[in-house]
Amino acid sequence: MLTLGIDTSNYATSLAVYDSCAKEVVCDKKQFLPVKQGQLGLRQSDALFHHTAALPELLNQLGQQVDLRQIQAVGVSTRPRPVDGSYMPCFLAGKSAAVAFASARGIPLIETTHQQGHIAAALFATGEEDLFRRSSLVFHVSGGTTDLLLCNGYDSIQCIGTSSDLYAGQAVDRVGVKLGFAFPAGVMVSELAVKCTETVRPKVSVKGTSCSLSGLENQCNQLLAQGKTPEYVCRYCLNCVAETALRMVKAALEEYPGLPVVFAGGVMSSQIIREYVTRRLSGAHFVPGKFSSDNAIGVACIAAREANHG
């Protein structure tokens, strides 16, 4: 049984097909939204346009690898998070495509959220099926969230910690764009940070399970003004995000001891952050980049589960 997942986030247009019998991703396609050099993202009207333009071609590419006539349910993210007032126009493109596909085929349409898709993709990628049925701590860190979540699967989510100002992904992207990288800049920041051989000790602002990241951008700008290399500044930025996440998780584990910890979201695909945290927190789950960054895989998995196929 195959399900189609569609996600049109503020970063990428994503499609995926999931086989609920084999419990594997058959194929997935993704195209980042084009952002002009030096800019920090798109207006929602532009994002909506680029999603609308990209979806037919990506669906055509998907159809070259899998028989779309075999799709038995469609999942789509229709808003950022499962909370009142959560809304972004860019998700309308995905919803329109999903409604059209499901209506034309007469198959179930399952609506979910971008954040739940991230959670489901990360839980699936751990390979531990029981995480869908038990409590866990999921840290969702991206350009739009820095949320420490108490989850029971993907459908019961309580935010127990977050940033009071800047999101981690925003901080990373601003540093990267400052250095001349294209937006989103996370991959380039991480690749440059790996080349730093100096010891980097970040200063962070964490209180319990809450943090402030507004000072990180200023710290990185000051380091550049002091003559620090771009490699050092990138390493400092990512180490700061990693140390912040580590302290927040440790604070949460004091209240919820023994729970598994899963890291999700595009920022968490960084090798630097993964190595920093796993050396200091045993048993933490970091999943491969394609399951961590924006994707439709989790949405397709949710569609399968909600349609009672898997």
XYZ file of C-alpha atoms in Angstrom:
310
model
C 0.000 0.000 0.000
C 1.443 3.333 -1.069
C 0.810 6.781 0.345
C 1.826 10.151 -1.074
C 3.128 12.939 1.156
C 3.233 16.622 0.169
C 4.973 19.404 2.101
C 5.346 23.004 0.912
C 7.368 24.725 3.620
C 9.066 28.108 3.621
C 12.268 26.404 2.444
C 11.413 23.598 0.018
C 8.798 21.827 -2.069
C 8.801 18.159 -1.073
C 7.049 14.982 -2.223
C 7.460 11.410 -0.981
C 5.913 7.990 -1.483
C 5.821 5.548 1.429
C 5.157 1.802 1.265
C 3.296 0.859 4.448
C 3.664 -2.886 3.860
C 7.434 -2.816 3.367
C 7.685 0.104 5.846
C 10.086 1.947 3.602
C 10.297 5.146 1.606
C 9.895 4.241 -2.066
C 11.155 7.593 -3.341
C 11.210 11.269 -2.448
C 11.754 14.506 -4.333
C 12.674 17.935 -3.037
C 13.405 21.328 -4.544
C 14.584 24.286 -2.483
C 12.835 27.580 -3.086
C 15.043 30.055 -4.990
C 16.272 32.953 -2.840
C 18.313 35.840 -4.253
C 21.891 36.211 -3.040
C 22.068 38.158 0.207
C 18.402 37.739 1.085
C 17.124 35.907 4.171
C 14.136 34.098 2.733
C 11.096 34.852 0.602
C 7.867 36.756 0.907
C 4.969 34.358 1.334
C 3.468 35.397 -2.000
C 6.729 34.481 -3.746
C 7.009 31.191 -1.845
C 3.454 30.290 -2.839
C 4.254 31.036 -6.488
C 7.432 28.918 -6.512
C 5.646 25.970 -4.851
C 2.829 26.165 -7.390
C 5.378 26.162 -10.223
C 7.488 23.316 -8.778
C 4.778 20.827 -7.806
C 3.774 19.601 -11.303
C 7.375 18.874 -12.336
C 8.242 17.155 -9.061
C 5.073 15.072 -9.301
C 6.071 14.133 -12.851
C 9.527 13.080 -11.635
C 7.909 11.031 -8.890
C 5.656 9.358 -11.433
C 8.674 8.201 -13.419
C 9.798 6.109 -10.435
C 6.509 4.857 -9.029
C 3.062 4.105 -10.442
C 1.002 6.928 -8.923
C -2.164 5.005 -9.770
C -1.249 2.732 -6.851
C -1.412 5.574 -4.318
C -4.167 4.794 -1.798
C -4.004 7.851 0.490
C -2.554 11.354 0.373
C -1.058 13.268 3.294
C -0.319 16.991 3.272
C 0.997 19.534 5.749
C -1.452 22.447 5.831
C 0.126 24.646 8.526
C 3.401 24.963 10.469
C 2.411 23.528 13.856
C -0.614 21.869 15.501
C -1.535 24.926 17.584
C -4.254 27.540 17.283
C -3.318 30.407 15.000
C -0.518 28.554 13.229
C -0.744 29.571 9.581
C 1.466 30.313 6.578
C 0.157 30.849 3.029
C 2.915 28.712 1.482
C 1.141 25.564 2.697
C -1.872 26.390 0.526
C 0.038 25.217 -2.550
C 0.530 21.747 -1.126
C -3.032 21.543 0.128
C -4.433 22.479 -3.277
C -2.346 19.809 -5.003
C -3.253 17.181 -2.397
C -6.980 17.924 -2.550
C -6.925 17.726 -6.358
C -4.994 14.438 -6.383
C -7.132 12.784 -3.709
C -10.433 13.989 -5.196
C -9.522 12.823 -8.697
C -8.599 9.370 -7.398
C -11.355 9.094 -4.769
C -8.842 8.269 -2.016
C -8.492 9.522 1.576
C -6.880 12.898 2.258
C -5.063 13.265 5.588
C -4.172 16.769 6.748
C -1.313 17.231 9.197
C 1.278 19.888 10.041
C 4.857 20.585 9.025
C 6.100 20.003 12.565
C 4.305 16.680 12.899
C 5.850 15.650 9.596
C 9.304 16.410 10.979
C 8.556 14.401 14.111
C 7.196 11.403 12.198
C 10.154 11.399 9.781
C 12.640 11.473 12.658
C 10.842 8.738 14.620
C 10.670 6.571 11.501
C 14.354 7.097 10.738
C 15.445 5.882 14.190
C 14.226 2.425 13.203
C 12.555 2.051 16.607
C 8.866 1.475 15.928
C 7.941 1.709 19.615
C 8.779 5.435 19.589
C 5.474 5.961 17.752
C 3.654 4.495 20.759
C 5.532 5.883 23.750
C 6.618 9.192 25.221
C 9.810 10.814 24.008
C 11.532 14.171 23.919
C 11.808 15.555 20.401
C 13.862 18.689 19.802
C 12.640 20.351 16.601
C 15.219 22.898 15.491
C 14.833 24.726 12.173
C 14.470 28.160 10.642
C 11.009 28.522 12.156
C 11.221 26.577 15.416
C 13.508 25.862 18.317
C 11.000 23.750 20.201
C 11.686 21.090 22.815
C 8.638 18.850 22.666
C 7.205 16.182 24.930
C 5.657 13.799 22.425
C 3.604 10.655 22.400
C 4.135 9.660 18.807
C 3.371 12.514 16.428
C -0.196 13.295 17.460
C 0.260 14.285 21.103
C 2.694 17.183 21.385
C 3.430 19.502 24.297
C 6.020 22.252 23.953
C 8.098 22.313 27.141
C 10.896 24.607 25.991
C 11.682 27.106 23.260
C 13.652 30.235 22.355
C 12.376 33.553 23.656
C 13.557 35.380 20.547
C 15.583 34.196 17.545
C 15.237 30.643 16.237
C 18.402 28.586 15.850
C 17.953 28.208 12.106
C 17.542 31.958 11.710
C 20.798 32.545 13.574
C 22.680 30.027 11.423
C 21.252 31.425 8.192
C 22.113 35.016 9.142
C 25.702 34.063 9.855
C 25.922 32.145 6.591
C 24.437 34.939 4.487
C 26.807 37.393 6.205
C 29.654 35.210 4.963
C 28.279 35.261 1.412
C 26.477 31.913 1.314
C 23.108 31.457 -0.362
C 19.975 31.046 1.762
C 19.337 28.614 3.392
C 22.945 28.555 4.527
C 23.020 25.713 7.069
C 24.806 23.170 4.885
C 27.588 25.588 3.927
C 28.013 26.807 7.516
C 28.372 23.216 8.690
C 30.841 22.314 5.927
C 33.015 25.328 6.727
C 32.830 24.684 10.471
C 34.320 21.218 10.001
C 37.531 22.863 8.742
C 38.086 24.724 12.019
C 40.809 23.073 14.108
C 40.787 25.561 16.992
C 39.102 24.926 20.323
C 35.813 26.818 20.447
C 33.978 27.487 23.701
C 30.631 29.171 23.108
C 28.751 31.432 25.480
C 25.079 30.523 25.701
C 21.962 31.865 27.373
C 19.858 29.020 28.764
C 17.511 28.948 31.737
C 15.961 25.550 32.341
C 14.309 24.483 29.093
C 14.175 28.024 27.686
C 16.877 29.848 25.778
C 17.743 33.134 24.104
C 19.610 33.157 20.808
C 19.387 36.839 19.907
C 22.950 37.432 21.043
C 24.450 34.734 18.830
C 24.366 36.803 15.660
C 26.074 39.726 17.418
C 28.709 37.431 18.907
C 29.533 36.041 15.464
C 29.720 39.535 13.950
C 32.078 40.610 16.740
C 34.295 37.579 16.126
C 34.547 38.476 12.444
C 35.400 42.091 13.365
C 38.149 40.763 15.647
C 39.710 38.934 12.729
C 38.518 35.401 13.441
C 38.348 33.198 10.367
C 35.019 32.263 8.759
C 35.755 28.645 9.729
C 36.064 29.644 13.381
C 32.903 31.761 13.301
C 30.872 28.960 11.727
C 32.180 26.522 14.315
C 31.344 28.976 17.088
C 27.809 29.425 15.769
C 27.064 25.706 15.554
C 28.750 24.905 18.873
C 26.567 27.554 20.467
C 23.421 25.968 19.036
C 24.626 22.522 20.125
C 25.460 23.608 23.682
C 22.119 25.403 23.940
C 20.230 22.294 22.838
C 22.270 20.091 25.149
C 21.535 22.186 28.230
C 17.833 22.417 27.424
C 17.554 18.652 26.954
C 19.434 17.922 30.166
C 17.057 20.230 32.033
C 14.084 18.384 30.515
C 15.537 14.995 31.456
C 15.665 16.072 35.078
C 11.874 16.377 34.961
C 11.305 13.462 32.571
C 14.109 11.006 33.365
C 14.688 8.046 31.102
C 12.817 9.298 28.061
C 14.442 8.765 24.670
C 15.634 11.953 22.972
C 15.244 12.540 19.235
C 16.603 15.539 17.335
C 14.656 16.717 14.268
C 14.681 19.692 11.897
C 17.151 20.934 9.330
C 19.594 22.450 11.818
C 19.994 19.068 13.496
C 21.388 17.533 10.307
C 24.692 19.306 11.004
C 27.609 16.948 11.619
C 29.109 19.451 14.057
C 25.984 19.587 16.220
C 25.470 15.826 16.098
C 29.017 15.055 17.238
C 28.981 17.765 19.912
C 25.756 16.501 21.487
C 26.290 12.734 21.163
C 29.674 12.973 22.891
C 27.926 14.496 25.894
C 24.501 12.813 25.829
C 24.393 9.048 25.473
C 21.547 7.483 23.537
C 20.517 10.633 21.653
C 18.937 9.927 18.260
C 20.217 11.970 15.322
C 18.817 10.822 11.995
C 20.220 11.134 8.441
C 19.874 14.533 6.794
C 17.086 13.630 4.385
C 14.885 12.668 7.336
C 15.932 15.682 9.397
C 15.705 18.604 6.982
C 12.417 19.692 5.400
C 10.811 16.694 3.698
C 7.490 15.029 2.899
C 8.544 11.630 4.211
C 6.984 12.083 7.639
C 3.787 13.387 6.055
C 3.555 10.234 3.905
C 4.146 8.058 6.984
C 1.382 9.885 8.861
C -0.980 9.357 5.926
C -0.320 5.621 6.080
C -0.980 5.454 9.807
C -4.076 7.619 9.720
C -5.482 5.634 6.809
C -4.955 2.505 8.944
C -2.420 1.046 6.572
C 0.642 1.088 8.706
